[in-house]
Tab-separated table of C-alpha atoms in Angstrom:
chain	number	residue	atom	x	y	z
A	627	UNK	CA	0.000	0.000	0.000
A	628	UNK	CA	1.280	3.467	-0.883
A	629	UNK	CA	-0.819	6.648	-0.692
A	630	UNK	CA	-0.854	10.392	-0.099
A	631	UNK	CA	-3.799	11.652	1.946
A	632	UNK	CA	-5.045	14.967	3.367
A	633	UNK	CA	-4.418	15.107	7.127
A	634	UNK	CA	-7.769	16.728	8.067
A	635	UNK	CA	-9.878	13.996	6.403
A	636	UNK	CA	-7.727	11.178	7.802
A	637	UNK	CA	-7.767	12.639	11.317
A	638	UNK	CA	-11.561	13.141	11.273
A	639	UNK	CA	-12.173	9.505	10.269
A	640	UNK	CA	-9.680	8.240	12.877
A	641	UNK	CA	-11.496	10.228	15.607
A	642	UNK	CA	-14.803	8.591	14.597
A	643	UNK	CA	-13.609	4.967	14.433
A	644	UNK	CA	-11.398	5.198	17.528
A	645	UNK	CA	-14.601	5.373	19.641
A	646	UNK	CA	-14.837	1.606	19.111
A	647	UNK	CA	-11.376	0.895	20.543
A	648	UNK	CA	-11.438	-0.703	23.993
A	649	UNK	CA	-8.439	-0.589	26.329
A	650	UNK	CA	-9.769	-3.731	28.058
A	651	UNK	CA	-9.632	-6.091	25.081
A	652	UNK	CA	-7.661	-9.313	25.395
A	653	UNK	CA	-7.435	-9.654	21.602
A	654	UNK	CA	-4.272	-7.807	20.460
A	655	UNK	CA	-5.526	-7.112	16.901
A	656	UNK	CA	-8.510	-5.147	18.331
A	657	UNK	CA	-6.161	-2.550	19.836
A	658	UNK	CA	-5.553	-1.439	16.248
A	659	UNK	CA	-7.329	0.391	13.423
A	660	UNK	CA	-7.589	-1.442	10.122
A	661	UNK	CA	-6.810	0.600	6.994
A	662	UNK	CA	-7.878	-0.728	3.593
A	663	UNK	CA	-7.084	1.136	0.388
A	664	UNK	CA	-8.482	0.526	-3.093
A	665	UNK	CA	-8.780	2.911	-6.021
A	666	UNK	CA	-12.118	4.270	-4.676
A	667	UNK	CA	-10.497	5.482	-1.449
A	668	UNK	CA	-9.605	4.403	2.085
A	669	UNK	CA	-11.756	2.508	4.620
A	670	UNK	CA	-10.893	2.610	8.345
A	671	UNK	CA	-12.369	0.033	10.753
A	672	UNK	CA	-12.174	-0.382	14.538
A	673	UNK	CA	-14.006	-2.838	16.797
A	674	UNK	CA	-14.235	-4.030	20.389
A	675	UNK	CA	-16.620	-6.931	19.503
A	676	UNK	CA	-19.590	-5.048	21.064
A	677	UNK	CA	-19.375	-2.110	18.672
A	678	UNK	CA	-17.667	-1.753	15.302
A	679	UNK	CA	-17.235	1.535	13.424
A	680	UNK	CA	-16.220	1.901	9.798
A	681	UNK	CA	-15.475	5.196	8.022
A	682	UNK	CA	-14.854	5.688	4.310
A	683	UNK	CA	-12.681	8.437	2.819
A	684	UNK	CA	-13.303	8.778	-0.938
A	685	UNK	CA	-10.348	9.334	-3.259
A	686	UNK	CA	-12.166	12.408	-4.602
A	687	UNK	CA	-14.983	14.549	-3.264
A	688	UNK	CA	-16.538	17.437	-5.227
A	689	UNK	CA	-13.518	17.506	-7.606
A	690	UNK	CA	-11.149	17.737	-4.630
A	691	UNK	CA	-8.431	15.079	-4.483
A	692	UNK	CA	-8.342	13.639	-0.947
A	693	UNK	CA	-6.408	10.386	-1.434
A	694	UNK	CA	-3.810	9.805	-4.159
A	695	UNK	CA	-3.438	6.041	-4.514
A	696	UNK	CA	-0.205	4.673	-5.896
A	697	UNK	CA	-0.621	1.138	-4.605
A	698	UNK	CA	-3.713	-0.396	-2.889
A	699	UNK	CA	-3.327	-2.588	0.179
A	700	UNK	CA	-4.200	-2.932	3.863
A	701	UNK	CA	-2.669	-2.934	7.338
A	702	UNK	CA	-3.691	-2.732	11.004
A	703	UNK	CA	-1.932	0.027	12.974
A	704	UNK	CA	-1.824	0.340	16.806
A	705	UNK	CA	-4.632	2.776	17.595
A	706	UNK	CA	-3.221	4.466	20.694
A	707	UNK	CA	-0.142	5.770	18.878
A	708	UNK	CA	-1.760	6.217	15.449
A	709	UNK	CA	-4.645	8.373	16.809
A	710	UNK	CA	-2.253	10.703	18.643
A	711	UNK	CA	0.504	10.991	16.038
A	712	UNK	CA	-1.744	11.853	13.067
A	713	UNK	CA	-3.188	14.805	15.040
A	714	UNK	CA	0.319	16.134	15.678
A	715	UNK	CA	1.854	15.827	12.203
A	716	UNK	CA	3.200	19.139	10.818
A	717	UNK	CA	2.026	19.095	7.202
A	718	UNK	CA	-1.496	19.065	5.706
A	719	UNK	CA	-0.519	16.106	3.512
A	720	UNK	CA	0.566	12.705	4.767
A	721	UNK	CA	2.367	9.990	2.841
A	722	UNK	CA	1.883	6.371	3.965
A	723	UNK	CA	3.611	3.261	2.714
A	724	UNK	CA	3.312	-0.324	3.950
A	725	UNK	CA	6.439	-2.414	3.373
A	726	UNK	CA	7.243	-6.111	3.971
A	727	UNK	CA	6.088	-7.551	7.288
A	728	UNK	CA	3.518	-4.682	7.568
A	729	UNK	CA	6.214	-2.169	8.539
A	730	UNK	CA	4.513	1.181	7.874
A	731	UNK	CA	6.239	4.445	6.996
A	732	UNK	CA	4.419	7.710	7.635
A	733	UNK	CA	5.898	10.956	6.284
A	734	UNK	CA	4.613	14.481	6.854
A	735	UNK	CA	6.772	17.550	6.203
A	736	UNK	CA	10.169	16.748	7.664
A	737	UNK	CA	8.764	14.094	10.059
A	738	UNK	CA	9.392	10.397	9.345
A	739	UNK	CA	7.690	7.727	11.462
A	740	UNK	CA	8.048	3.971	11.319
A	741	UNK	CA	5.247	1.914	12.828
A	742	UNK	CA	4.976	-1.811	13.381
A	743	UNK	CA	1.770	-2.878	11.640
A	744	UNK	CA	-0.250	-6.065	12.071
A	745	UNK	CA	-1.694	-8.503	9.536
A	746	UNK	CA	-5.135	-7.227	8.419
A	747	UNK	CA	-6.258	-10.817	7.691
A	748	UNK	CA	-6.454	-11.379	11.468
A	749	UNK	CA	-8.917	-8.518	11.935
A	750	UNK	CA	-12.503	-9.741	12.551
A	751	UNK	CA	-14.965	-9.415	9.679
A	752	UNK	CA	-17.802	-6.944	10.281
A	753	UNK	CA	-21.185	-8.535	11.054
A	754	UNK	CA	-23.357	-9.243	8.030
A	755	UNK	CA	-26.823	-7.812	8.620
A	756	UNK	CA	-30.161	-8.606	6.985
A	757	UNK	CA	-31.461	-5.232	5.815
A	758	UNK	CA	-35.168	-6.068	6.232
A	759	UNK	CA	-36.106	-3.563	8.950
A	760	UNK	CA	-34.845	-0.091	8.040
A	761	UNK	CA	-36.016	3.166	9.596
A	762	UNK	CA	-34.960	6.744	8.809
A	763	UNK	CA	-34.700	9.376	11.539
A	764	UNK	CA	-33.363	12.966	11.537
A	765	UNK	CA	-29.988	13.138	13.304
A	766	UNK	CA	-30.956	15.945	15.690
A	767	UNK	CA	-34.064	14.023	16.806
A	768	UNK	CA	-32.048	10.851	17.491
A	769	UNK	CA	-29.450	12.892	19.413
A	770	UNK	CA	-32.213	14.457	21.498
A	771	UNK	CA	-33.866	11.108	22.258
A	772	UNK	CA	-30.524	9.747	23.484
A	773	UNK	CA	-29.794	12.856	25.591
A	774	UNK	CA	-33.271	12.812	27.148
A	775	UNK	CA	-33.087	9.150	28.266
A	776	UNK	CA	-29.438	8.022	28.622
A	777	UNK	CA	-28.923	9.753	31.986
A	778	UNK	CA	-31.382	7.255	33.562
A	779	UNK	CA	-29.497	4.064	32.632
A	780	UNK	CA	-27.991	1.950	35.402
A	781	UNK	CA	-24.217	2.032	35.871
A	782	UNK	CA	-24.377	-1.211	37.850
A	783	UNK	CA	-23.043	-4.081	35.718
A	784	UNK	CA	-24.861	-6.684	37.891
A	785	UNK	CA	-28.011	-5.968	35.815
A	786	UNK	CA	-26.515	-5.575	32.328
A	787	UNK	CA	-29.935	-5.123	30.677
A	788	UNK	CA	-30.533	-1.906	32.694
A	789	UNK	CA	-27.279	-0.374	31.385
A	790	UNK	CA	-29.116	-0.096	28.057
A	791	UNK	CA	-31.939	1.921	26.537
A	792	UNK	CA	-35.041	-0.037	25.524
A	793	UNK	CA	-36.372	0.558	21.995
A	794	UNK	CA	-39.904	-0.240	20.867
A	795	UNK	CA	-41.498	0.655	17.545
A	796	UNK	CA	-45.146	0.148	16.637
A	797	UNK	CA	-47.706	2.222	14.704
A	798	UNK	CA	-44.943	4.678	13.715
A	799	UNK	CA	-44.253	5.450	17.404
A	800	UNK	CA	-40.546	4.976	18.186
A	801	UNK	CA	-40.049	4.862	21.970
A	802	UNK	CA	-36.901	4.955	24.152
A	803	UNK	CA	-37.059	3.939	27.844
A	804	UNK	CA	-34.226	3.935	30.397
A	805	UNK	CA	-34.355	3.094	34.104
A	806	UNK	CA	-31.979	2.240	36.951
A	807	UNK	CA	-34.871	1.166	39.247
A	808	UNK	CA	-34.780	4.520	41.116
A	809	UNK	CA	-35.801	6.712	38.186
A	810	UNK	CA	-37.071	6.380	34.635
A	811	UNK	CA	-36.958	8.448	31.448
A	812	UNK	CA	-38.991	7.827	28.318
A	813	UNK	CA	-39.149	9.669	25.006
A	814	UNK	CA	-41.307	8.890	21.973
A	815	UNK	CA	-40.994	10.149	18.391
A	816	UNK	CA	-43.409	9.694	15.515
A	817	UNK	CA	-41.620	8.412	12.387
A	818	UNK	CA	-43.140	9.191	9.009
A	819	UNK	CA	-42.190	6.118	6.945
A	820	UNK	CA	-42.215	3.224	9.406
A	821	UNK	CA	-45.794	1.960	8.827
A	822	UNK	CA	-44.856	-1.699	8.326
A	823	UNK	CA	-42.009	-1.918	10.837
A	824	UNK	CA	-42.480	-3.252	14.344
A	825	UNK	CA	-39.985	-4.354	16.964
A	826	UNK	CA	-39.831	-4.603	20.736
A	827	UNK	CA	-37.296	-5.415	23.479
A	828	UNK	CA	-34.362	-4.049	21.455
A	829	UNK	CA	-31.948	-2.903	24.176
A	830	UNK	CA	-28.773	-1.004	23.257
A	831	UNK	CA	-26.049	0.018	25.699
A	832	UNK	CA	-26.537	3.621	26.845
A	833	UNK	CA	-22.774	4.146	26.780
A	834	UNK	CA	-22.704	3.035	23.129
A	835	UNK	CA	-25.562	5.380	22.196
A	836	UNK	CA	-23.719	8.277	23.871
A	837	UNK	CA	-20.681	7.491	21.677
A	838	UNK	CA	-22.945	7.325	18.620
A	839	UNK	CA	-24.380	10.727	19.558
A	840	UNK	CA	-20.895	12.290	19.303
A	841	UNK	CA	-20.582	11.094	15.686
A	842	UNK	CA	-23.965	12.413	14.507
A	843	UNK	CA	-23.298	15.711	12.672
A	844	UNK	CA	-24.867	18.937	13.954
A	845	UNK	CA	-26.461	19.733	10.623
A	846	UNK	CA	-29.678	17.793	10.220
A	847	UNK	CA	-28.548	14.612	8.473
A	848	UNK	CA	-30.959	11.699	8.019
A	849	UNK	CA	-29.715	8.583	9.841
A	850	UNK	CA	-30.561	5.151	8.497
A	851	UNK	CA	-31.055	2.498	11.209
A	852	UNK	CA	-31.052	-1.193	10.312
A	853	UNK	CA	-32.449	-3.469	13.046
A	854	UNK	CA	-31.493	-7.164	12.786
A	855	UNK	CA	-31.591	-10.199	15.111
A	856	UNK	CA	-28.691	-9.341	17.394
A	857	UNK	CA	-27.194	-6.209	15.806
A	858	UNK	CA	-28.246	-2.678	14.963
A	859	UNK	CA	-26.472	-0.746	12.208
A	860	UNK	CA	-26.482	3.054	11.937
A	861	UNK	CA	-25.533	4.633	8.611
A	862	UNK	CA	-24.392	8.244	8.992
A	863	UNK	CA	-22.966	9.845	5.834
A	864	UNK	CA	-19.856	7.733	5.152
A	865	UNK	CA	-19.817	6.052	8.567
A	866	UNK	CA	-21.184	2.626	9.487
A	867	UNK	CA	-21.730	2.103	13.231
A	868	UNK	CA	-22.580	-1.470	14.317
A	869	UNK	CA	-23.666	-2.319	17.849
A	870	UNK	CA	-24.691	-5.533	19.555
A	871	UNK	CA	-28.175	-5.794	21.083
A	872	UNK	CA	-27.981	-6.593	24.829
A	873	UNK	CA	-29.164	-10.059	25.870
A	874	UNK	CA	-32.123	-10.424	28.214
A	875	UNK	CA	-35.639	-9.109	28.686
A	876	UNK	CA	-36.159	-5.531	29.793
A	877	UNK	CA	-38.541	-5.175	32.776
A	878	UNK	CA	-42.086	-4.016	32.031
A	879	UNK	CA	-42.086	-0.452	33.368
A	880	UNK	CA	-45.601	0.483	32.204
A	881	UNK	CA	-47.211	-0.806	35.423
A	882	UNK	CA	-45.354	1.647	37.683
A	883	UNK	CA	-46.520	4.791	35.878
A	884	UNK	CA	-49.679	6.188	37.529
A	885	UNK	CA	-52.412	7.671	35.333
A	886	UNK	CA	-54.259	9.634	38.038
A	887	UNK	CA	-52.771	11.955	40.664
A	888	UNK	CA	-53.730	13.127	44.163
A	889	UNK	CA	-51.686	16.324	43.785
A	890	UNK	CA	-50.736	18.174	40.584
A	891	UNK	CA	-48.429	21.147	40.097
A	892	UNK	CA	-47.442	23.240	37.085
A	893	UNK	CA	-44.126	25.037	37.612
A	894	UNK	CA	-41.615	27.180	35.747
A	895	UNK	CA	-38.807	24.801	34.703
A	896	UNK	CA	-35.897	27.217	35.147
A	897	UNK	CA	-37.064	28.594	38.514
A	898	UNK	CA	-37.553	25.062	39.861
A	899	UNK	CA	-34.115	23.995	38.513
A	900	UNK	CA	-32.388	27.007	40.123
A	901	UNK	CA	-34.146	26.446	43.434
A	902	UNK	CA	-33.306	22.728	43.578
A	903	UNK	CA	-29.737	23.485	42.492
A	904	UNK	CA	-29.303	25.754	45.535
A	905	UNK	CA	-30.842	23.157	47.855
A	906	UNK	CA	-28.615	20.460	46.299
A	907	UNK	CA	-25.484	22.309	47.492
A	908	UNK	CA	-26.396	21.538	51.104
A	909	UNK	CA	-27.872	18.080	50.552
A	910	UNK	CA	-24.697	17.065	48.704
A	911	UNK	CA	-22.648	17.754	51.843
A	912	UNK	CA	-24.748	15.187	53.722
A	913	UNK	CA	-23.981	12.630	50.937
A	914	UNK	CA	-27.747	12.028	50.665
A	915	UNK	CA	-28.819	14.571	48.000
A	916	UNK	CA	-32.199	14.671	49.797
A	917	UNK	CA	-34.340	17.741	49.099
A	918	UNK	CA	-37.891	18.248	50.431
A	919	UNK	CA	-40.851	19.727	48.594
A	920	UNK	CA	-43.901	20.844	50.545
A	921	UNK	CA	-47.123	22.502	49.365
A	922	UNK	CA	-48.083	25.559	51.422
A	923	UNK	CA	-51.543	26.887	52.371
A	924	UNK	CA	-51.057	30.060	50.299
A	925	UNK	CA	-50.698	27.982	47.110
A	926	UNK	CA	-46.887	28.211	46.848
A	927	UNK	CA	-44.434	25.361	47.395
A	928	UNK	CA	-41.454	25.238	49.726
A	929	UNK	CA	-38.136	23.675	48.659
A	930	UNK	CA	-35.749	22.897	51.515
A	931	UNK	CA	-32.638	20.924	52.428
A	932	UNK	CA	-30.367	20.754	55.437
A	933	UNK	CA	-26.870	19.768	56.464
A	934	UNK	CA	-25.928	18.925	60.054
A	935	UNK	CA	-22.659	20.859	59.601
A	936	UNK	CA	-23.671	23.743	57.328
A	937	UNK	CA	-27.254	24.592	58.194
A	938	UNK	CA	-30.470	24.797	56.205
A	939	UNK	CA	-31.806	26.351	53.004
A	940	UNK	CA	-35.526	27.097	52.501
A	941	UNK	CA	-37.254	28.957	49.703
A	942	UNK	CA	-40.765	29.547	48.443
A	943	UNK	CA	-41.700	29.112	44.785
A	944	UNK	CA	-44.719	30.461	42.924
A	945	UNK	CA	-46.840	27.787	41.259
A	946	UNK	CA	-48.672	28.295	37.945
A	947	UNK	CA	-51.236	25.661	38.958
A	948	UNK	CA	-51.894	23.635	42.128
A	949	UNK	CA	-54.647	21.035	42.362
A	950	UNK	CA	-55.398	18.301	44.889
A	951	UNK	CA	-54.239	17.356	48.365
A	952	UNK	CA	-51.482	19.048	50.423
A	953	UNK	CA	-48.179	17.207	50.072
A	954	UNK	CA	-44.759	16.806	51.680
A	955	UNK	CA	-42.286	14.677	49.775
A	956	UNK	CA	-38.511	14.022	49.748
A	957	UNK	CA	-36.461	13.079	46.696
A	958	UNK	CA	-32.948	12.811	45.282
A	959	UNK	CA	-32.133	16.335	44.084
A	960	UNK	CA	-29.462	15.120	41.666
A	961	UNK	CA	-32.009	12.894	39.918
A	962	UNK	CA	-34.404	15.839	39.650
A	963	UNK	CA	-31.661	18.126	38.269
A	964	UNK	CA	-30.726	15.492	35.658
A	965	UNK	CA	-34.332	15.661	34.398
A	966	UNK	CA	-34.560	19.456	34.496
A	967	UNK	CA	-31.327	19.757	32.441
A	968	UNK	CA	-32.818	17.895	29.458
A	969	UNK	CA	-36.339	19.366	29.545
A	970	UNK	CA	-36.773	21.953	26.789
A	971	UNK	CA	-40.255	23.131	27.825
A	972	UNK	CA	-40.600	26.363	29.852
A	973	UNK	CA	-43.146	24.783	32.199
A	974	UNK	CA	-43.483	21.367	33.814
A	975	UNK	CA	-46.399	19.294	35.004
A	976	UNK	CA	-45.524	17.283	38.140
A	977	UNK	CA	-47.954	14.643	39.391
A	978	UNK	CA	-47.915	12.955	42.820
A	979	UNK	CA	-50.025	10.036	44.069
A	980	UNK	CA	-48.682	10.167	47.634
A	981	UNK	CA	-45.526	10.728	49.688
A	982	UNK	CA	-44.103	7.275	48.855
A	983	UNK	CA	-45.383	6.923	45.279
A	984	UNK	CA	-43.453	7.771	42.082
A	985	UNK	CA	-43.117	11.447	41.125
A	986	UNK	CA	-44.120	11.930	37.474
A	987	UNK	CA	-42.632	14.862	35.530
A	988	UNK	CA	-43.891	15.870	32.082
A	989	UNK	CA	-42.800	18.883	30.029
A	990	UNK	CA	-45.973	20.927	29.509
A	991	UNK	CA	-45.622	21.439	25.745
A	992	UNK	CA	-44.234	17.972	24.972
A	993	UNK	CA	-46.541	14.976	25.288
A	994	UNK	CA	-43.761	12.650	24.023
A	995	UNK	CA	-41.534	12.804	27.151
A	996	UNK	CA	-42.099	11.431	30.643
A	997	UNK	CA	-39.801	11.181	33.675
A	998	UNK	CA	-40.281	9.281	36.917
A	999	UNK	CA	-38.384	9.583	40.204
A	1000	UNK	CA	-38.975	7.400	43.256
A	1001	UNK	CA	-39.224	9.447	46.489
A	1002	UNK	CA	-37.289	8.873	49.725
A	1003	UNK	CA	-38.768	7.894	53.038
A	1004	UNK	CA	-37.494	10.365	55.662
A	1005	UNK	CA	-38.099	10.490	59.393
A	1006	UNK	CA	-38.870	14.216	59.622
């Protein structure tokens, strides 16, 4: 293999595929990035067996020469060094040549680097996927759905299924659900062209979806999603992103979501977030994060928290609407702040069915999102 390639394009593709490199792998070849060159351009591939990412750099794009190919070929280069060194090369053009025994020469300006490459034949083949179930979704919508649910996944590896986000699709309604048993986030989107497609219990690692989110461009690109038996493939421009579906059955969370409430509040999202943020400062010192919310006789609510060493914070908040029974409830302020950070609506509807029942939070102008937080039992 012998090529000349523009540094910016090579570096961008390396940054994308390197998200699939795991430092924990026991398979030496997977610590590398596979480069394959033919006369159409260069393909880079990285994998950690759970996710695989492939990026293609065309030889030409809009009459601009990106890769000059003298001799096609392939090699696997150690990712850790390759990712860092390409970023730091001095010239905007890079020359690469693979010699006998996969010894690779990289030249840029007056810099010469020799790298020990590995045999590309040892690199695992990407999964072959039946392209029967394909959905299209705008990139910014997919990014939003991930952001508005991923914070609720479990970080506890003893229940691997809860480290993922559950996907269901039926009647054009594409739904994400995430829970760690203490809180829950769900977000639904209506897809235009998914009339005949149905699937359920597709669970994808939240960590993986966060990595995917970083690759989705800011401009509104359409993302193609292919759902197969044990893999999901995302096609984003010239990038293919494969991920394994988590094994197991996701718990049925529909039964824990109440449909009627004893107490209902409508509040300003930002004012509530600021108030809880101030109360969180004290509750954090106690290592409990507990904040109390109490309805007052004058129709306001009181937010309070205390620390045995620092003291107490109490403040009153105006309420846009208050219906139902008086209430005093305690909850994890960090969980509440996580919700308030991703809510885009100016006002929130919060429903309570009692001091020890789930708190349900819904953005007022968005019927597609729902958040649930379990309250704390406190002695005072």
